[in-house]
Short mmCIF file of C-alpha atoms in Angstrom, two decimals:
data_model
loop_
_atom_site.label_atom_id
_atom_site.label_comp_id
_atom_site.label_asym_id
_atom_site.label_seq_id
_atom_site.Cartn_x
_atom_site.Cartn_y
_atom_site.Cartn_z
CA MET Y 1 9.05 -50.24 18.14
CA PRO Y 2 6.78 -46.94 19.75
CA GLU Y 3 3.91 -45.99 18.14
CA ASN Y 4 4.63 -43.41 15.73
CA GLN Y 5 2.79 -41.58 12.20
CA ASN Y 6 2.49 -45.58 10.66
CA ILE Y 7 1.86 -47.61 13.78
CA GLU Y 8 -0.89 -48.06 16.26
CA TYR Y 9 -1.28 -50.62 19.06
CA LYS Y 10 -4.59 -51.56 21.07
CA SER Y 11 -4.91 -54.45 23.46
CA SER Y 12 -8.07 -55.91 22.29
CA TRP Y 13 -10.55 -55.36 19.47
CA ARG Y 14 -12.97 -52.00 19.86
CA ASP Y 15 -15.61 -51.08 16.55
CA GLU Y 16 -13.77 -48.16 17.48
CA TYR Y 17 -10.75 -48.39 16.15
CA LEU Y 18 -11.91 -47.80 12.49
CA LYS Y 19 -11.80 -44.61 13.74
CA TRP Y 20 -8.05 -44.93 13.39
CA ILE Y 21 -8.41 -47.27 9.93
CA CYS Y 22 -10.02 -44.19 8.76
CA GLY Y 23 -7.12 -41.93 10.20
CA PHE Y 24 -4.35 -44.05 8.56
CA ALA Y 25 -6.22 -44.10 5.28
CA ASN Y 26 -6.71 -40.08 4.99
CA ALA Y 27 -2.68 -40.47 5.99
CA GLN Y 28 -0.01 -41.94 5.00
CA GLY Y 29 -1.20 -45.28 5.25
CA GLY Y 30 0.56 -47.75 8.55
CA LYS Y 31 -0.39 -50.40 10.68
CA LEU Y 32 -2.73 -51.00 13.45
CA TYR Y 33 -2.09 -54.16 15.65
CA ILE Y 34 -4.47 -55.45 17.68
CA GLY Y 35 -3.62 -57.64 20.68
CA VAL Y 36 0.44 -55.44 21.66
CA SER Y 37 -0.19 -53.34 24.48
CA ASP Y 38 0.89 -49.25 24.04
CA ASP Y 39 4.82 -50.14 24.90
CA GLY Y 40 5.36 -52.68 21.92
CA GLN Y 41 4.89 -55.86 24.18
CA VAL Y 42 2.83 -58.46 22.54
CA CYS Y 43 -0.08 -59.44 24.82
CA GLY Y 44 -2.41 -61.57 23.22
CA VAL Y 45 -6.27 -62.15 21.81
CA LEU Y 46 -8.41 -64.65 22.60
CA ASN Y 47 -10.81 -64.72 20.25
CA ALA Y 48 -8.62 -64.46 17.00
CA LYS Y 49 -10.01 -66.50 14.56
CA ARG Y 50 -13.13 -64.66 14.96
CA LEU Y 51 -11.74 -61.10 14.71
CA MET Y 52 -10.05 -62.43 10.88
CA GLU Y 53 -13.75 -62.85 9.98
CA ASP Y 54 -14.81 -59.73 11.13
CA ILE Y 55 -12.74 -56.88 11.32
CA PRO Y 56 -11.99 -57.25 7.11
CA ASN Y 57 -15.80 -56.97 7.08
CA LYS Y 58 -16.68 -54.50 9.05
CA ILE Y 59 -13.94 -52.83 7.62
CA ARG Y 60 -15.69 -52.72 4.02
CA GLU Y 61 -19.43 -52.15 5.24
CA SER Y 62 -17.87 -48.78 7.54
CA LEU Y 63 -14.97 -47.17 5.74
CA GLY Y 64 -15.57 -49.01 1.42
CA MET Y 65 -12.30 -50.25 1.11
CA LEU Y 66 -10.12 -53.25 1.39
CA VAL Y 67 -6.93 -53.82 3.70
CA ASP Y 68 -4.38 -56.98 4.39
CA VAL Y 69 -5.73 -58.62 7.51
CA ASN Y 70 -2.84 -61.09 8.68
CA LEU Y 71 -2.83 -63.14 11.81
CA LEU Y 72 0.56 -63.11 13.97
CA SER Y 73 2.27 -65.02 16.40
CA ALA Y 74 5.07 -63.92 19.15
CA ASP Y 75 6.02 -66.09 22.29
CA SER Y 76 2.81 -68.36 21.36
CA LYS Y 77 0.54 -65.42 21.39
CA GLU Y 78 -1.21 -64.83 18.39
CA TYR Y 79 -2.11 -61.18 17.20
CA ILE Y 80 -3.33 -59.53 14.47
CA GLU Y 81 -1.39 -56.83 11.82
CA ILE Y 82 -4.33 -54.61 10.09
CA SER Y 83 -2.65 -52.94 7.15
CA VAL Y 84 -3.89 -49.75 5.94
CA PRO Y 85 -2.75 -48.42 2.34
CA ALA Y 86 -2.98 -44.64 1.91
CA SER Y 87 -6.10 -43.74 -0.24
CA SER Y 88 -6.17 -41.15 -3.25
CA GLU Y 89 -9.85 -40.28 -2.09
CA PRO Y 90 -11.48 -38.86 0.84
CA ILE Y 91 -12.18 -42.02 3.11
CA ASN Y 92 -15.62 -41.30 6.08
CA TYR Y 93 -16.15 -43.23 9.03
CA ARG Y 94 -20.41 -42.64 9.64
CA GLY Y 95 -19.64 -39.18 8.13
CA GLU Y 96 -16.50 -38.68 9.94
CA TYR Y 97 -12.99 -37.31 8.44
CA HIS Y 98 -10.29 -38.85 10.57
CA TYR Y 99 -6.68 -38.37 9.83
CA ARG Y 100 -3.81 -39.39 11.70
CA SER Y 101 -0.64 -36.79 12.43
CA GLY Y 102 2.43 -38.17 14.31
CA SER Y 103 1.34 -40.74 16.48
CA THR Y 104 -2.57 -39.23 17.40
CA LYS Y 105 -5.71 -39.50 15.39
CA GLN Y 106 -7.66 -36.51 14.20
CA LEU Y 107 -11.57 -35.24 13.93
CA LEU Y 108 -10.80 -32.79 10.50
CA GLN Y 109 -13.43 -30.14 10.64
CA GLY Y 110 -14.01 -26.72 9.80
CA PRO Y 111 -11.29 -25.20 7.88
CA ALA Y 112 -8.81 -28.51 7.98
CA LEU Y 113 -11.81 -30.60 6.83
CA THR Y 114 -12.65 -27.98 3.67
CA HIS Y 115 -8.87 -28.28 2.73
CA PHE Y 116 -7.96 -31.78 3.00
CA LEU Y 117 -11.34 -32.73 0.95
CA LEU Y 118 -10.53 -30.37 -1.70
CA ASP Y 119 -7.19 -31.99 -2.04
CA ARG Y 120 -7.81 -35.05 -2.29
CA THR Y 121 -11.12 -34.66 -4.73
CA ARG Y 122 -8.40 -32.41 -6.75
CA THR Y 123 -10.22 -29.05 -6.82
CA LYS Y 124 -9.18 -25.85 -5.57
CA TRP Y 125 -9.75 -23.62 -3.19
CA ASP Y 126 -10.54 -20.74 -5.44
CA ALA Y 127 -12.42 -22.59 -7.96
CA MET Y 128 -15.64 -23.25 -6.01
CA PRO Y 129 -18.92 -21.76 -6.92
CA VAL Y 130 -19.93 -18.83 -4.77
CA ASP Y 131 -23.70 -18.52 -4.65
CA GLY Y 132 -25.68 -15.40 -4.36
CA VAL Y 133 -23.29 -13.26 -6.74
CA GLU Y 134 -24.26 -11.59 -10.00
CA PHE Y 135 -22.34 -10.30 -12.67
CA ARG Y 136 -23.47 -7.56 -12.08
CA ASP Y 137 -22.55 -7.40 -8.63
CA LEU Y 138 -19.19 -6.80 -9.96
CA ASP Y 139 -17.30 -3.39 -9.76
CA LYS Y 140 -16.52 -1.63 -12.74
CA GLU Y 141 -13.09 0.03 -11.17
CA SER Y 142 -11.35 -3.36 -11.08
CA PHE Y 143 -12.46 -4.48 -14.15
CA ASP Y 144 -10.62 -1.25 -15.44
CA ILE Y 145 -7.73 -1.84 -13.78
CA PHE Y 146 -7.71 -5.24 -14.57
CA ARG Y 147 -7.89 -4.02 -18.80
CA ARG Y 148 -5.40 -1.23 -18.02
CA GLU Y 149 -2.62 -3.08 -16.70
CA ALA Y 150 -3.39 -6.48 -19.19
CA LYS Y 151 -2.99 -4.00 -21.75
CA LYS Y 152 0.58 -3.27 -20.68
CA SER Y 153 1.71 -6.42 -20.01
CA GLY Y 154 0.66 -7.14 -23.45
CA ARG Y 155 -0.90 -10.59 -21.83
CA MET Y 156 -4.04 -10.48 -23.39
CA THR Y 157 -4.90 -9.56 -26.58
CA ALA Y 158 -6.71 -6.37 -27.91
CA GLN Y 159 -10.13 -8.60 -29.13
CA ASP Y 160 -9.70 -10.19 -25.38
CA LEU Y 161 -9.92 -6.77 -23.37
CA ALA Y 162 -13.18 -5.43 -25.88
CA MET Y 163 -14.96 -8.72 -24.76
CA THR Y 164 -17.82 -7.97 -22.01
CA ASN Y 165 -17.13 -8.16 -18.36
CA GLU Y 166 -18.63 -11.87 -19.08
CA GLU Y 167 -17.03 -13.14 -21.56
CA LEU Y 168 -13.90 -11.61 -20.28
CA LEU Y 169 -14.41 -13.85 -16.96
CA ASP Y 170 -15.82 -16.93 -18.63
CA ASN Y 171 -11.95 -16.21 -20.59
CA LEU Y 172 -9.80 -16.27 -17.55
CA ASN Y 173 -12.14 -19.22 -16.32
CA LEU Y 174 -13.87 -17.93 -13.18
CA THR Y 175 -16.88 -19.46 -13.55
CA GLU Y 176 -18.43 -22.74 -12.94
CA ASN Y 177 -22.14 -23.71 -14.14
CA GLY Y 178 -22.97 -20.37 -15.00
CA LYS Y 179 -21.95 -19.00 -11.22
CA LEU Y 180 -18.87 -16.79 -10.01
CA THR Y 181 -16.21 -18.58 -8.42
CA ARG Y 182 -14.59 -17.73 -4.98
CA ALA Y 183 -11.59 -16.23 -7.30
CA ALA Y 184 -14.32 -13.94 -9.69
CA VAL Y 185 -15.45 -12.73 -6.06
CA LEU Y 186 -12.28 -11.52 -4.42
CA LEU Y 187 -10.78 -10.10 -7.89
CA PHE Y 188 -14.17 -8.19 -9.15
CA HIS Y 189 -15.89 -7.39 -6.35
CA ARG Y 190 -15.74 -4.42 -4.57
CA GLN Y 191 -16.71 -6.08 -1.14
CA PRO Y 192 -14.82 -9.36 -0.87
CA GLU Y 193 -15.05 -9.43 2.50
CA ARG Y 194 -18.99 -10.04 2.92
CA TRP Y 195 -17.66 -13.86 1.76
CA PHE Y 196 -14.04 -14.13 3.04
CA GLY Y 197 -13.47 -11.99 6.72
CA GLY Y 198 -9.74 -11.37 6.02
CA ALA Y 199 -10.27 -10.04 2.34
CA TYR Y 200 -8.34 -7.15 2.96
CA VAL Y 201 -4.97 -5.15 4.38
CA LYS Y 202 -4.27 -3.52 7.06
CA ILE Y 203 -0.68 -1.58 7.22
CA GLY Y 204 0.78 -0.13 10.59
CA PHE Y 205 3.20 1.85 11.15
CA PHE Y 206 5.11 1.22 14.68
CA GLY Y 207 8.58 3.41 13.95
CA ASP Y 208 10.97 2.54 16.63
CA GLY Y 209 9.04 1.09 19.02
CA PRO Y 210 6.45 -2.03 19.71
CA ASP Y 211 3.78 0.56 19.81
CA LEU Y 212 1.52 1.06 16.68
CA GLN Y 213 1.71 5.00 15.65
CA TYR Y 214 -1.09 4.94 12.91
CA GLN Y 215 -2.85 2.32 10.41
CA ASP Y 216 -4.69 2.22 7.55
CA GLU Y 217 -7.04 -0.73 6.50
CA ILE Y 218 -7.47 -1.42 2.42
CA TYR Y 219 -10.55 -2.79 0.97
CA GLY Y 220 -12.35 -3.70 -2.04
CA SER Y 221 -11.39 -6.24 -5.00
CA LEU Y 222 -7.85 -8.11 -5.41
CA PHE Y 223 -7.92 -5.56 -8.23
CA ILE Y 224 -8.01 -2.72 -6.52
CA GLN Y 225 -5.81 -3.60 -3.27
CA ALA Y 226 -2.33 -4.43 -5.23
CA ASP Y 227 -3.27 -1.22 -7.33
CA ARG Y 228 -3.37 0.75 -3.84
CA VAL Y 229 -1.47 -1.23 -1.23
CA VAL Y 230 2.30 -0.64 -2.64
CA GLU Y 231 1.70 3.27 -3.62
CA LEU Y 232 0.12 3.84 0.32
CA ILE Y 233 3.13 2.33 1.90
CA TYR Y 234 5.87 4.82 -0.41
CA LEU Y 235 3.30 7.95 0.37
CA LYS Y 236 2.61 7.78 3.76
CA TYR Y 237 4.75 5.54 5.36
CA PHE Y 238 8.64 5.35 3.95
CA LYS Y 239 10.79 8.44 4.09
CA ALA Y 240 12.37 8.96 0.86
CA ARG Y 241 16.61 9.33 1.61
CA ILE Y 242 16.99 12.14 -1.16
CA SER Y 243 20.40 13.24 -3.02
CA TYR Y 244 21.55 15.29 -5.45
CA ASP Y 245 23.83 13.61 -8.81
CA GLY Y 246 24.86 17.01 -10.59
CA LEU Y 247 20.96 18.75 -10.90
CA ILE Y 248 19.03 15.20 -10.89
CA ARG Y 249 17.62 14.63 -7.97
CA VAL Y 250 17.57 11.19 -6.56
CA GLU Y 251 15.38 9.35 -4.30
CA ARG Y 252 16.29 5.95 -2.24
CA TYR Y 253 13.18 4.48 -0.83
CA PRO Y 254 14.73 1.79 2.62
CA ILE Y 255 12.57 -1.10 -0.68
CA PRO Y 256 13.32 -1.13 -3.90
CA LYS Y 257 9.28 -0.29 -5.11
CA ASP Y 258 9.95 -3.11 -7.27
CA ALA Y 259 10.45 -5.84 -4.34
CA MET Y 260 8.09 -4.67 -2.40
CA ARG Y 261 5.49 -4.75 -5.24
CA GLU Y 262 6.08 -8.61 -5.58
CA ALA Y 263 6.23 -9.56 -1.60
CA VAL Y 264 2.90 -7.91 -1.14
CA PHE Y 265 1.12 -9.00 -4.70
CA ASN Y 266 2.20 -12.98 -3.62
CA ALA Y 267 0.04 -12.24 -0.02
CA LEU Y 268 -2.78 -11.22 -2.27
CA MET Y 269 -2.30 -14.28 -4.72
CA HIS Y 270 -1.49 -16.99 -2.31
CA SER Y 271 -3.63 -16.21 1.11
CA ASN Y 272 -5.59 -18.41 2.36
CA TYR Y 273 -9.28 -16.65 2.30
CA ASP Y 274 -10.86 -19.10 4.34
CA SER Y 275 -9.35 -18.38 7.48
CA GLY Y 276 -11.02 -14.71 8.29
CA VAL Y 277 -7.27 -13.64 8.66
CA GLN Y 278 -6.09 -10.20 6.98
CA ILE Y 279 -2.57 -9.21 5.58
CA GLN Y 280 -0.92 -7.58 7.59
CA ILE Y 281 1.99 -5.23 6.65
CA ARG Y 282 3.91 -3.71 9.65
CA ILE Y 283 6.58 -1.09 9.40
CA HIS Y 284 9.23 -0.22 11.89
CA GLU Y 285 12.39 1.99 10.98
CA ASP Y 286 14.56 -0.59 10.72
CA LEU Y 287 12.19 -3.76 9.18
CA VAL Y 288 9.06 -4.25 7.01
CA LEU Y 289 7.00 -7.71 8.23
CA ILE Y 290 4.65 -8.99 6.29
CA SER Y 291 2.48 -12.11 6.66
CA ASN Y 292 -0.84 -14.01 5.77
CA ASP Y 293 -2.46 -16.95 6.39
CA CYS Y 294 -1.77 -19.55 3.39
CA VAL Y 295 -1.67 -23.32 2.79
CA PHE Y 296 1.52 -24.59 1.78
CA PRO Y 297 2.46 -27.62 -0.04
CA ALA Y 298 3.56 -30.60 1.48
CA ASN Y 299 6.95 -30.43 3.09
CA TRP Y 300 7.70 -27.25 1.70
CA THR Y 301 10.17 -25.18 4.01
CA ALA Y 302 12.26 -21.24 4.31
CA GLU Y 303 14.49 -22.84 1.88
CA THR Y 304 12.16 -24.49 -0.77
CA LEU Y 305 10.49 -20.93 -1.35
CA MET Y 306 14.12 -18.98 -1.19
CA GLN Y 307 15.22 -21.72 -3.87
CA ARG Y 308 14.00 -21.98 -7.78
CA HIS Y 309 10.79 -24.25 -7.32
CA ARG Y 310 7.86 -25.95 -9.21
CA SER Y 311 4.98 -22.93 -9.19
CA GLU Y 312 2.17 -24.65 -7.15
CA GLN Y 313 -0.76 -22.48 -6.20
CA TYR Y 314 -2.85 -23.00 -3.62
CA ASN Y 315 -5.58 -19.49 -5.52
CA PRO Y 316 -4.20 -21.09 -9.21
CA LYS Y 317 -7.09 -18.95 -11.08
CA ILE Y 318 -6.25 -15.86 -9.18
CA ALA Y 319 -2.56 -16.20 -10.05
CA ASN Y 320 -3.42 -16.55 -13.43
CA ALA Y 321 -6.04 -13.29 -13.54
CA PHE Y 322 -2.73 -11.77 -11.72
CA PHE Y 323 -0.37 -13.28 -14.08
CA ARG Y 324 -2.35 -11.53 -16.97
CA ALA Y 325 -2.65 -8.58 -15.58
CA GLY Y 326 1.48 -8.80 -16.01
CA TYR Y 327 1.14 -8.29 -11.72
CA VAL Y 328 3.54 -11.86 -11.69
CA GLU Y 329 5.52 -14.09 -13.89
CA ALA Y 330 3.77 -18.10 -13.68
CA TRP Y 331 7.76 -19.91 -13.58
CA GLY Y 332 8.24 -19.91 -9.71
CA ARG Y 333 10.74 -17.30 -9.95
CA GLY Y 334 9.60 -13.91 -8.40
CA ILE Y 335 10.73 -14.88 -5.02
CA GLU Y 336 14.38 -15.71 -6.35
CA ASN Y 337 14.20 -12.46 -8.15
CA MET Y 338 12.66 -10.19 -5.28
CA CYS Y 339 15.78 -11.29 -2.84
CA LYS Y 340 18.24 -10.52 -5.44
CA LEU Y 341 17.17 -7.54 -6.42
CA CYS Y 342 17.16 -6.78 -2.20
CA ALA Y 343 20.85 -8.14 -1.92
CA ASP Y 344 22.02 -5.96 -4.82
CA TYR Y 345 19.90 -2.84 -2.40
CA GLY Y 346 21.70 -4.11 0.30
CA VAL Y 347 18.42 -5.34 2.14
CA LYS Y 348 18.42 -8.57 4.11
CA THR Y 349 14.72 -11.50 3.52
CA GLU Y 350 14.04 -13.67 5.29
CA TYR Y 351 11.13 -15.68 5.63
CA THR Y 352 9.50 -17.61 8.28
CA VAL Y 353 7.04 -20.32 7.60
CA HIS Y 354 4.24 -21.35 9.97
CA PRO Y 355 2.01 -24.59 9.91
CA CYS Y 356 -1.10 -21.73 8.78
CA ASP Y 357 1.15 -18.65 7.65
CA VAL Y 358 4.06 -17.51 6.59
CA MET Y 359 6.10 -14.47 7.65
CA LEU Y 360 8.31 -12.07 4.78
CA GLU Y 361 11.15 -10.38 6.97
CA PHE Y 362 13.30 -6.95 5.28
CA LYS Y 363 15.60 -5.59 7.22
CA ILE Y 364 16.60 -2.38 6.50
CA PRO Y 365 20.39 -1.27 7.00
CA GLN Y 366 21.31 1.32 9.30
CA LEU Y 367 23.19 4.81 7.41
CA ASP Y 368 26.80 4.96 8.48
CA ALA Y 369 28.13 8.10 9.98
CA SER Y 370 28.98 9.32 6.39
CA ASP Y 371 26.02 8.91 5.33
CA LYS Y 372 23.63 10.78 7.98
CA ARG Y 373 24.88 14.49 7.39
CA PRO Y 374 23.74 14.09 3.65
CA GLU Y 375 20.20 12.82 4.54
CA LYS Y 376 19.23 15.57 6.93
CA VAL Y 377 20.93 18.32 4.16
CA THR Y 378 19.12 16.89 1.17
CA GLU Y 379 15.37 15.64 3.28
CA LYS Y 380 15.04 19.63 4.51
CA VAL Y 381 15.96 21.81 1.18
CA THR Y 382 15.37 22.84 -2.13
CA GLU Y 383 16.69 21.66 -5.44
CA ASN Y 384 18.78 25.29 -5.45
CA GLN Y 385 19.30 25.34 -2.03
CA ALA Y 386 21.10 22.24 -2.05
CA ILE Y 387 23.36 23.45 -4.91
CA ILE Y 388 24.04 26.41 -3.28
CA ILE Y 389 24.99 23.78 -0.19
CA ARG Y 390 27.43 21.92 -2.63
CA GLU Y 391 28.88 24.97 -4.14
CA MET Y 392 29.95 26.18 -0.72
CA GLU Y 393 31.36 22.91 -0.17
CA LYS Y 394 33.32 23.24 -3.03
CA ASN Y 395 34.65 26.84 -2.74
CA PRO Y 396 33.88 28.18 1.24
CA PHE Y 397 34.22 31.88 -0.28
CA VAL Y 398 31.64 31.55 -2.89
CA THR Y 399 29.81 34.64 -3.47
CA ALA Y 400 25.72 35.37 -3.72
CA ILE Y 401 26.48 37.03 -7.03
CA GLY Y 402 28.50 33.61 -7.89
CA LEU Y 403 25.49 31.90 -6.48
CA ALA Y 404 22.97 33.59 -8.84
CA LYS Y 405 25.07 33.45 -12.05
CA ILE Y 406 25.79 28.94 -10.75
CA LEU Y 407 21.58 28.53 -10.29
CA GLY Y 408 20.41 31.07 -12.99
CA ILE Y 409 18.19 32.95 -10.62
CA SER Y 410 18.10 36.68 -9.53
CA LEU Y 411 20.36 37.48 -6.79
CA ARG Y 412 17.64 38.34 -4.59
CA LYS Y 413 16.30 34.91 -4.70
CA THR Y 414 19.49 33.64 -3.90
CA LYS Y 415 20.05 35.75 -1.09
CA GLU Y 416 16.75 34.21 0.04
CA ASN Y 417 17.23 31.14 0.26
CA ILE Y 418 20.90 31.49 2.13
CA LYS Y 419 18.69 32.95 4.41
CA LYS Y 420 16.24 30.23 4.56
CA LEU Y 421 19.65 27.26 4.66
CA GLN Y 422 20.83 30.10 7.81
CA GLN Y 423 17.42 30.09 9.91
CA LYS Y 424 17.94 26.29 9.12
CA GLY Y 425 20.88 26.03 10.69
CA LEU Y 426 22.56 24.46 7.79
CA ILE Y 427 24.83 26.76 6.93
CA ARG Y 428 26.80 29.89 8.91
CA ARG Y 429 29.11 32.94 7.66
CA ILE Y 430 32.18 33.00 9.52
CA GLY Y 431 33.73 35.96 9.16
CA PRO Y 432 32.77 39.87 7.74
CA ASP Y 433 30.74 40.12 4.31
CA LYS Y 434 33.67 40.80 2.80
CA GLY Y 435 36.32 38.72 3.87
CA GLY Y 436 34.60 36.09 5.29
CA HIS Y 437 33.43 32.33 4.47
CA TRP Y 438 31.12 30.18 4.78
CA GLN Y 439 31.37 27.12 6.36
CA ILE Y 440 28.15 23.49 6.42
CA THR Y 441 27.29 22.61 9.67
CA GLU Y 442 27.24 19.20 10.87
CA ASN Y 443 23.82 19.13 10.99
#
């Protein structure tokens, strides 16, 4: 059997192999064979009796754990099997944490070590306290936004919202032993990027090509970002397709606003702010990409996200505050509802899960031939001008006096609107003023 996640072969014993045992214990457990070559052939050990005494003692002294050490034989050759159970607690060898991944041993460092230790100690990343931040350093506007949204959602009582800011943070479990947690700083500090470099959102418009045309960076607390990012996208980056249902103006944006809000809020809630990489939103004519660094539960895939799933948060304290504000649901159905909303709207959604980040893609449908002329007309005209075009389509021989009566405005104003439509190239007069008719152009 070849080496794999749970099997490692060594032809002879060296004390450095305690690192491999440490790696097995921190992963899924496994077996280390001494006296077996890399290709799985038994080569045997000469000092098996002594090793059977030394190895268990060294493992206990160096790693603080007990393992099964068995003496086996094949073809008159003795070899040793060290059976290592998976540990529910983090195991270190001389202060180093090793981890078995595939058929290799890795030394955990930096963010990977942090996430491993937090997971094994059952401590969430956003629950860790932050030194050097006081209650008075937090942002009044962020608390105002939270109270406004929580009142609308009805998920906090009037008595809760009447608390002082310090009491409110305690009520939301955002303090630890009198200190502000990472969640509190991200949610309510005006400059959380001072502690977490990627705690902001970058939006870029690319149009039809790969080149960036313009961009914005939105800073502030997560509540400020949640309050501003979606509105900025719809005010500056999206162009509404405008039509009229009778006299009612109808605006249709490329993506339903509730779906975009769910996507942005999910990114803000579940980002791995320890990575230093900001949330990125790329806007093209036919698609929108939202990506953020994140840490998924073990064995989660893109399919898991698209199905009904248990609500598991990497940042549960941030997620709870967003829930209290009415931004999200608490039962893991937000993505499912978002995808259904987009499907009903004609927008396709697709998730791509990478080892350290997730990307959501909104695929915006292109206009068919029958849609193109009304879009161009209604993007350029006022409501009265749209009514004029509609009446001319119904009756090409309609007069300016007749249009004035339909519009309920003066004849002079009506003629001004007709002239503007002609200047825009949207209508043309065929024949003389008397006896002629109106034609709607292909523009």
